[in-house]
Coordinates of C-alpha atoms in Angstrom, one line a residue:
X1 CA -18.0 -52.9 43.9
X2 CA -18.4 -51.3 40.6
X3 CA -18.3 -53.1 37.2
X4 CA -14.5 -52.6 36.7
X5 CA -13.8 -54.0 40.2
X6 CA -16.0 -57.0 39.8
X7 CA -14.4 -57.7 36.4
X8 CA -10.9 -57.3 37.9
X9 CA -11.7 -59.6 40.8
X10 CA -13.2 -62.4 38.7
X11 CA -10.7 -62.3 35.9
X12 CA -7.6 -62.1 38.1
X13 CA -9.0 -64.8 40.3
X14 CA -9.5 -66.9 37.1
X15 CA -5.8 -66.3 36.1
X16 CA -4.7 -67.4 39.5
X17 CA -6.9 -70.5 39.5
X18 CA -5.6 -71.6 36.0
X19 CA -2.0 -70.9 36.8
X20 CA -1.9 -72.3 40.4
X21 CA -4.1 -75.3 39.4
X22 CA -1.3 -76.5 37.1
X23 CA 1.4 -75.7 39.7
X24 CA -0.4 -77.5 42.5
X25 CA -1.3 -80.6 40.5
X26 CA 2.3 -81.6 40.4
X27 CA 2.8 -81.8 44.1
X28 CA 0.7 -84.9 45.0
X29 CA 1.9 -87.0 42.0
X30 CA 5.5 -86.3 41.2
X31 CA 7.0 -88.4 43.9
X32 CA 5.2 -91.5 42.5
X33 CA 5.0 -90.8 38.8
X34 CA 8.7 -89.8 38.4
X35 CA 9.8 -93.4 39.0
X36 CA 9.4 -93.9 35.3
X37 CA 12.7 -92.0 34.6
X38 CA 15.9 -94.1 34.4
X39 CA 17.8 -91.6 36.6
X40 CA 15.1 -91.5 39.3
X41 CA 16.2 -90.9 42.9
X42 CA 14.4 -89.5 45.9
X43 CA 16.9 -86.7 46.1
X44 CA 16.1 -85.6 42.5
X45 CA 12.4 -85.8 43.2
X46 CA 12.9 -83.4 46.1
X47 CA 14.7 -81.0 43.8
X48 CA 12.0 -81.3 41.2
X49 CA 9.2 -80.7 43.6
X50 CA 10.9 -77.7 45.3
X51 CA 13.0 -76.5 42.3
X52 CA 10.4 -73.9 41.1
X53 CA 10.7 -72.3 44.5
X54 CA 14.3 -71.3 43.9
X55 CA 13.6 -69.1 40.9
X56 CA 10.3 -67.9 42.4
X57 CA 12.2 -66.7 45.5
X58 CA 15.0 -65.0 43.4
X59 CA 12.7 -63.2 41.0
X60 CA 9.7 -62.1 43.1
X61 CA 11.1 -58.7 44.0
X62 CA 12.8 -58.0 40.6
X63 CA 9.6 -58.9 38.6
X64 CA 7.5 -56.7 40.9
X65 CA 9.8 -53.8 40.3
X66 CA 9.9 -54.5 36.6
X67 CA 6.1 -54.3 36.4
X68 CA 6.3 -50.6 37.5
X69 CA 8.7 -49.8 34.6
X70 CA 7.1 -52.0 31.9
X71 CA 3.6 -52.0 33.1
X72 CA 1.6 -54.7 34.9
X73 CA 0.2 -56.6 32.0
X74 CA 3.5 -57.0 30.0
X75 CA 5.2 -58.5 33.0
X76 CA 2.3 -60.8 33.7
X77 CA 2.1 -62.0 30.1
X78 CA 5.9 -62.5 30.1
X79 CA 5.7 -64.5 33.3
X80 CA 2.9 -66.7 32.0
X81 CA 4.7 -67.4 28.8
X82 CA 7.9 -68.4 30.7
X83 CA 5.8 -70.6 33.0
X84 CA 4.1 -72.3 30.0
X85 CA 7.5 -72.9 28.4
X86 CA 8.8 -74.5 31.5
X87 CA 5.7 -76.7 31.6
X88 CA 6.3 -77.9 28.0
X89 CA 9.9 -78.7 28.7
X90 CA 8.9 -80.7 31.8
X91 CA 6.2 -82.5 29.8
X92 CA 8.7 -83.5 27.1
X93 CA 11.4 -84.5 29.6
X94 CA 12.9 -87.9 29.3
X95 CA 15.1 -87.6 32.4
X96 CA 14.9 -86.2 35.9
X97 CA 17.4 -83.5 35.0
X98 CA 15.2 -82.2 32.1
X99 CA 12.2 -82.4 34.4
X100 CA 14.1 -80.3 37.0
X101 CA 15.1 -77.8 34.3
X102 CA 11.4 -77.4 33.4
X103 CA 10.4 -76.9 37.0
X104 CA 13.1 -74.2 37.5
X105 CA 11.9 -72.4 34.4
X106 CA 8.3 -72.6 35.6
X107 CA 9.4 -70.7 38.7
X108 CA 10.9 -68.0 36.6
X109 CA 7.4 -66.9 35.8
X110 CA 7.2 -65.0 39.1
X111 CA 4.1 -62.8 38.6
X112 CA 2.4 -62.9 42.0
X113 CA 3.5 -59.3 42.9
X114 CA 2.5 -57.9 39.5
X115 CA -1.0 -59.5 39.7
X116 CA -1.6 -58.1 43.2
X117 CA -0.4 -54.7 42.1
X118 CA -2.7 -54.7 39.1
X119 CA -5.6 -55.7 41.4
X120 CA -4.7 -52.7 43.6
X121 CA -4.4 -50.3 40.6
X122 CA -7.9 -50.9 39.3
X123 CA -9.8 -51.0 42.7
X124 CA -10.8 -48.3 45.2
X125 CA -9.3 -48.5 48.6
X126 CA -12.7 -49.2 50.3
X127 CA -13.3 -52.2 47.9
X128 CA -9.8 -53.5 47.8
X129 CA -10.2 -56.0 50.7
X130 CA -13.1 -57.6 48.9
X131 CA -11.1 -58.0 45.7
X132 CA -8.1 -59.5 47.5
X133 CA -10.4 -61.8 49.5
X134 CA -11.9 -63.2 46.2
X135 CA -8.4 -63.8 44.8
X136 CA -7.3 -65.4 48.1
X137 CA -10.2 -67.7 48.0
X138 CA -9.5 -68.6 44.4
X139 CA -5.9 -69.6 45.3
X140 CA -7.1 -71.8 48.1
X141 CA -9.8 -73.3 45.9
X142 CA -7.2 -74.1 43.2
X143 CA -5.1 -76.0 45.7
X144 CA -7.9 -78.2 46.9
X145 CA -9.1 -79.0 43.3
X146 CA -5.5 -79.7 42.2
X147 CA -4.8 -82.1 45.0
X148 CA -7.9 -84.1 44.0
X149 CA -7.6 -84.1 40.2
X150 CA -3.8 -84.2 39.9
X151 CA -3.5 -87.9 40.7
X152 CA -6.5 -88.7 38.3
X153 CA -4.8 -86.9 35.4
X154 CA -1.4 -88.6 36.2
X155 CA -3.0 -92.0 36.3
X156 CA -4.8 -91.4 32.9
X157 CA -2.1 -89.5 31.0
X158 CA 1.1 -89.9 33.0
X159 CA 3.3 -87.2 34.5
X160 CA 3.7 -85.7 31.0
X161 CA 0.0 -85.2 30.9
X162 CA 0.0 -83.2 34.1
X163 CA 2.6 -80.8 32.7
X164 CA 0.8 -80.6 29.3
X165 CA -2.4 -79.6 31.1
X166 CA -0.4 -77.1 33.2
X167 CA 1.1 -75.5 30.1
X168 CA -2.2 -75.3 28.3
X169 CA -3.9 -73.7 31.4
X170 CA -1.1 -71.1 31.5
X171 CA -1.6 -70.3 27.8
X172 CA -5.3 -69.9 28.3
X173 CA -4.5 -67.1 30.8
X174 CA -2.8 -65.0 28.1
X175 CA -5.9 -63.8 26.2
X176 CA -7.7 -63.4 29.6
X177 CA -5.0 -61.0 30.8
X178 CA -4.7 -59.2 27.4
X179 CA -8.4 -58.5 26.8
X180 CA -10.5 -59.4 29.8
X181 CA -8.5 -58.0 32.8
X182 CA -8.9 -54.2 33.1
X183 CA -6.0 -52.0 32.3
X184 CA -4.1 -50.3 35.1
X185 CA -4.9 -46.5 35.2
X186 CA -2.5 -45.7 38.0
X187 CA 1.2 -45.3 38.6
X188 CA 3.5 -46.8 41.1
X189 CA 2.0 -47.4 44.6
X190 CA 4.6 -47.6 47.3
X191 CA 2.4 -49.8 49.5
X192 CA 1.9 -52.4 46.7
X193 CA 5.2 -53.1 45.0
X194 CA 8.7 -53.5 46.5
X195 CA 11.2 -50.6 46.4
X196 CA 14.9 -51.3 46.3
X197 CA 15.7 -48.6 48.9
X198 CA 13.5 -50.4 51.5
X199 CA 14.6 -54.0 51.0
X200 CA 17.6 -54.1 53.4
X201 CA 15.8 -52.2 56.2
X202 CA 12.8 -54.6 56.1
X203 CA 15.0 -57.7 55.5
X204 CA 16.7 -57.1 58.8
X205 CA 13.6 -55.9 60.7
X206 CA 13.5 -57.5 64.2
X207 CA 9.7 -57.7 63.9
X208 CA 9.5 -59.1 60.3
X209 CA 12.2 -61.7 60.3
X210 CA 10.3 -64.1 62.5
X211 CA 7.3 -63.9 60.2
X212 CA 9.4 -64.4 57.1
X213 CA 11.2 -67.4 58.6
X214 CA 7.9 -68.8 59.7
X215 CA 6.4 -68.7 56.2
X216 CA 9.6 -70.3 54.9
X217 CA 9.2 -73.1 57.4
X218 CA 5.5 -73.5 56.6
X219 CA 6.2 -74.1 52.9
X220 CA 9.2 -76.2 53.7
X221 CA 6.8 -78.4 55.7
X222 CA 4.2 -78.8 53.0
X223 CA 6.9 -79.7 50.4
X224 CA 8.4 -82.1 52.8
X225 CA 5.0 -83.7 53.3
X226 CA 4.3 -84.1 49.5
X227 CA 7.6 -85.7 48.8
X228 CA 6.7 -88.4 51.3
X229 CA 2.9 -88.9 51.5
X230 CA 2.2 -90.1 47.9
X231 CA 4.9 -92.8 48.2
X232 CA 3.7 -93.8 51.6
X233 CA 0.1 -94.2 50.3
X234 CA 1.3 -96.4 47.4
X235 CA 3.3 -98.5 49.8
X236 CA 0.2 -99.0 51.9
X237 CA -1.6 -100.3 48.8
X238 CA -3.5 -97.3 47.6
X239 CA -2.9 -96.6 43.9
X240 CA -2.3 -93.1 42.7
X241 CA -5.7 -92.6 41.2
X242 CA -7.4 -93.4 44.5
X243 CA -5.4 -90.8 46.6
X244 CA -8.2 -88.2 46.1
X245 CA -10.5 -90.4 48.2
X246 CA -8.3 -89.6 51.2
X247 CA -7.4 -86.0 50.3
X248 CA -10.9 -84.7 49.5
X249 CA -12.6 -85.5 52.9
X250 CA -9.4 -84.4 54.8
X251 CA -9.3 -81.0 53.0
X252 CA -13.0 -80.4 53.4
X253 CA -13.0 -81.1 57.1
X254 CA -9.9 -79.0 57.5
X255 CA -11.6 -76.0 56.0
X256 CA -14.5 -76.5 58.4
X257 CA -12.1 -76.6 61.3
X258 CA -10.3 -73.5 60.0
X259 CA -13.6 -71.6 60.0
X260 CA -14.1 -72.6 63.6
X261 CA -10.6 -71.4 64.6
X262 CA -11.0 -68.1 62.8
X263 CA -14.4 -67.5 64.4
X264 CA -12.9 -68.2 67.9
X265 CA -10.1 -65.6 67.2
X266 CA -12.7 -62.9 66.6
X267 CA -10.6 -60.8 64.2
X268 CA -7.4 -61.3 66.1
X269 CA -4.4 -63.6 65.7
X270 CA -3.5 -64.7 69.2
X271 CA 0.1 -65.9 69.7
X272 CA -1.3 -69.0 71.4
X273 CA -3.2 -70.0 68.3
X274 CA -0.1 -69.6 66.1
X275 CA 1.8 -71.8 68.4
X276 CA -1.0 -74.3 68.5
X277 CA -1.1 -74.5 64.7
X278 CA 2.7 -75.1 64.6
X279 CA 2.3 -77.9 67.2
X280 CA -0.4 -79.4 65.0
X281 CA 2.0 -79.6 62.1
X282 CA 4.7 -81.2 64.3
X283 CA 2.2 -83.7 65.7
X284 CA 1.1 -84.7 62.2
X285 CA 4.8 -85.5 61.3
X286 CA 5.0 -87.6 64.4
X287 CA 1.8 -89.5 63.7
X288 CA 2.2 -90.1 59.9
X289 CA 5.2 -92.6 60.1
X290 CA 3.4 -94.7 62.7
X291 CA 0.2 -94.9 60.7
X292 CA 1.1 -98.4 59.5
X293 CA -1.8 -100.1 57.8
X294 CA -4.4 -97.8 59.5
X295 CA -6.1 -95.4 57.1
X296 CA -7.7 -93.7 60.0
X297 CA -4.3 -92.8 61.5
X298 CA -3.1 -91.6 58.1
X299 CA -6.2 -89.5 57.5
X300 CA -6.0 -88.1 61.1
X301 CA -2.4 -87.1 60.5
X302 CA -3.2 -85.3 57.3
X303 CA -6.2 -83.7 58.8
X304 CA -4.2 -82.3 61.7
X305 CA -1.5 -81.1 59.3
X306 CA -3.9 -79.3 56.9
X307 CA -5.9 -77.7 59.7
X308 CA -2.7 -76.1 61.1
X309 CA -1.4 -75.3 57.7
X310 CA -4.6 -73.5 56.6
X311 CA -4.7 -71.4 59.8
X312 CA -1.1 -70.2 59.4
X313 CA -1.5 -69.7 55.6
X314 CA -4.6 -67.5 56.2
X315 CA -3.2 -65.5 59.1
X316 CA 0.4 -64.8 58.1
X317 CA -0.5 -62.2 55.4
X318 CA -2.8 -60.4 57.8
X319 CA 0.0 -60.3 60.4
X320 CA 2.4 -58.9 57.7
X321 CA -0.1 -56.1 57.1
X322 CA -0.1 -55.4 60.8
X323 CA 3.6 -55.4 61.3
X324 CA 5.0 -53.8 58.1
X325 CA 5.6 -50.1 58.4
X326 CA 3.1 -47.7 56.7
X327 CA 4.0 -47.3 53.0
X328 CA 6.3 -50.3 52.9
X329 CA 3.9 -53.2 52.6
X330 CA 4.8 -53.8 49.0
X331 CA 8.5 -54.3 49.9
X332 CA 7.5 -56.4 52.9
X333 CA 5.3 -58.6 50.8
X334 CA 8.0 -59.1 48.2
X335 CA 10.5 -60.3 50.9
X336 CA 7.7 -62.5 52.4
X337 CA 7.0 -64.1 49.1
X338 CA 10.7 -64.8 48.4
X339 CA 11.0 -66.5 51.8
X340 CA 7.8 -68.5 51.1
X341 CA 9.0 -69.9 47.8
X342 CA 12.5 -70.5 49.1
X343 CA 10.9 -72.6 51.8
X344 CA 9.4 -74.8 49.1
X345 CA 12.9 -75.3 47.6
X346 CA 14.5 -76.1 50.9
X347 CA 11.7 -78.5 51.8
X348 CA 12.3 -80.5 48.6
X349 CA 16.1 -80.6 49.1
X350 CA 15.8 -81.5 52.8
X351 CA 13.3 -84.2 52.1
X352 CA 15.3 -85.7 49.3
X353 CA 18.6 -85.7 51.3
X354 CA 17.1 -87.1 54.5
X355 CA 15.1 -89.8 52.7
X356 CA 18.0 -90.9 50.6
X357 CA 20.4 -91.1 53.6
X358 CA 18.1 -92.3 56.4
X359 CA 14.7 -93.3 55.0
X360 CA 11.2 -91.8 54.8
X361 CA 10.5 -92.3 58.5
X362 CA 13.5 -90.0 59.4
X363 CA 12.1 -87.4 56.9
X364 CA 8.8 -87.3 58.8
X365 CA 10.6 -87.0 62.1
X366 CA 12.7 -84.2 60.7
X367 CA 9.5 -82.2 60.2
X368 CA 8.6 -82.8 63.8
X369 CA 12.0 -81.4 64.9
X370 CA 11.6 -78.4 62.7
X371 CA 8.2 -77.7 64.4
X372 CA 9.8 -77.7 67.8
X373 CA 12.4 -75.1 66.7
X374 CA 9.7 -73.1 65.0
X375 CA 7.6 -72.8 68.2
X376 CA 10.5 -70.8 69.7
X377 CA 10.5 -68.4 66.7
X378 CA 6.7 -68.0 66.6
X379 CA 6.6 -67.2 70.3
X380 CA 8.3 -63.9 69.5
X381 CA 5.9 -62.8 66.8
X382 CA 3.8 -59.7 67.7
X383 CA 0.2 -60.9 67.3
X384 CA -2.9 -59.0 68.0
X385 CA -5.7 -57.0 66.4
X386 CA -5.5 -56.8 62.6
X387 CA -4.9 -53.3 61.2
X388 CA -6.0 -51.7 58.0
X389 CA -3.9 -49.8 55.6
X390 CA -5.3 -46.6 53.9
X391 CA -3.7 -44.6 51.1
X392 CA -4.8 -41.0 50.7
X393 CA -3.9 -38.6 47.9
X394 CA -2.5 -35.2 48.8
X395 CA -3.3 -32.4 46.3
X396 CA -0.4 -31.5 44.0
X397 CA -0.6 -27.9 45.2
X398 CA 0.0 -29.0 48.8
X399 CA 3.4 -29.8 50.3
X400 CA 2.7 -30.5 54.0
X401 CA 5.4 -29.6 56.5
X402 CA 6.6 -31.9 59.2
X403 CA 4.5 -30.1 61.8
X404 CA 1.4 -30.6 59.7
X405 CA 2.1 -34.3 59.2
X406 CA 2.6 -34.7 62.9
X407 CA -1.1 -33.8 63.3
X408 CA -1.9 -37.2 62.0
X409 CA -0.7 -38.8 65.2
X410 CA -3.5 -37.0 67.0
X411 CA -6.2 -38.5 64.8
X412 CA -8.1 -41.3 66.5
X413 CA -7.2 -44.8 65.2
X414 CA -3.9 -43.8 63.4
X415 CA -1.2 -46.2 64.4
X416 CA 1.5 -45.3 61.8
X417 CA 1.9 -43.0 58.8
X418 CA 4.3 -42.0 56.1
X419 CA 4.2 -39.4 53.4
X420 CA 5.6 -40.1 49.9
X421 CA 6.3 -36.7 48.4
X422 CA 7.3 -38.1 45.0
X423 CA 3.8 -39.6 44.5
X424 CA 1.8 -37.2 46.7
X425 CA 0.5 -40.2 48.7
X426 CA -0.1 -40.5 52.4
X427 CA 0.0 -44.1 53.7
X428 CA -1.6 -44.9 57.0
X429 CA -1.9 -47.9 59.3
X430 CA -5.1 -47.6 61.3
X431 CA -7.3 -49.6 63.7
X432 CA -11.1 -49.9 63.8
X433 CA -11.6 -46.4 65.4
X434 CA -10.1 -44.6 62.4
X435 CA -12.5 -42.2 60.6
X436 CA -11.3 -41.5 57.1
X437 CA -13.5 -38.4 56.7
X438 CA -11.5 -36.7 59.6
X439 CA -8.2 -37.5 57.9
X440 CA -9.4 -36.1 54.6
X441 CA -10.7 -33.0 56.3
X442 CA -7.2 -32.5 57.9
X443 CA -5.5 -32.8 54.5
X444 CA -7.9 -30.1 53.1
X445 CA -6.8 -27.8 55.9
X446 CA -3.2 -28.2 54.8
X447 CA -4.1 -26.6 51.4

């Protein structure tokens, strides 16, 4: 990577860490700390935990499109400012309703698409995977750190302290984005951001809907978990500031087990492994309510859950890249992210309703039932070798005919292709046998 790419990777990863750290810190503490409000109820806790997902789901695609019109940085700065404002409202809340309002406003700062687009804009195609990997690792790292330190901050400064820290971290991102992150030199990339003319086609795609519903259920499950587990641990006699002593070893061991699962897959995503991961999540929800006074069983249930969760969270984006048509990954990712955040919202609502009506044990078993249904959906996902996506620029003086474009199908390793005449861009989906030099030589012949 060159200096600009290294700077982009590190600064955008830092922005993600600071923003997601604040967002994730709320999850393991809100169910316990929110009992201080006079209008507290389990139902409202579920809404507060998942509420940000509603506005995130609604605004992911519009904010991504807006970043193409206004520019990446202005949209990112706007999103961070809205997120910080929501954090401040939540920090000053004196009721559950104001807390929910702050959480919903936090979600309105939907900048994931714009950040990823900016990362794509300032990196070369051959280095892009490295930059995305660094950002992805940063997101995972922020989750693990947040789950550990969130309960400690809540115990010292209360729930308001968690939201004040969240808001301050978001504000710290503003100068980082303004002056440290490289500026975008490129225009719209059809394989990076959503396009309105592609949304309905991909929303109804027979291949993509299973993946979108799967990521929705995945985030429904983790929200369902965090509405229940903190309260369960307190009931078992573990104070909030000690929860990290259980979370930390569980998360570390789950990362080690994830590495073993990924290594055994050898660059593929077998359907059997996807189903096994879903079964792990369902098994965890069966085990957790029967843990009783046994910390070993509680730890085992969480370990099983996070191992399966980590595997699916790591592999679903790669599957999306494989399944989405060439030149339409940006739209597919926007829909995927909307389903992802909507799952968090549904998980909070479902957990609150079931817990309030039938108790926490029923909420756990609800997760197990969801996993059984989910296995049927996952069984239909097309899984296999991961494909790469390549974008090549066609010279302005060249307007390839349909017969010339058809020659791409004869190139070794080309699985799918599409030409965007408005941007003079050729988008390819390729496997490991693809030779980019051959593709570039063919494009030169068209001229």
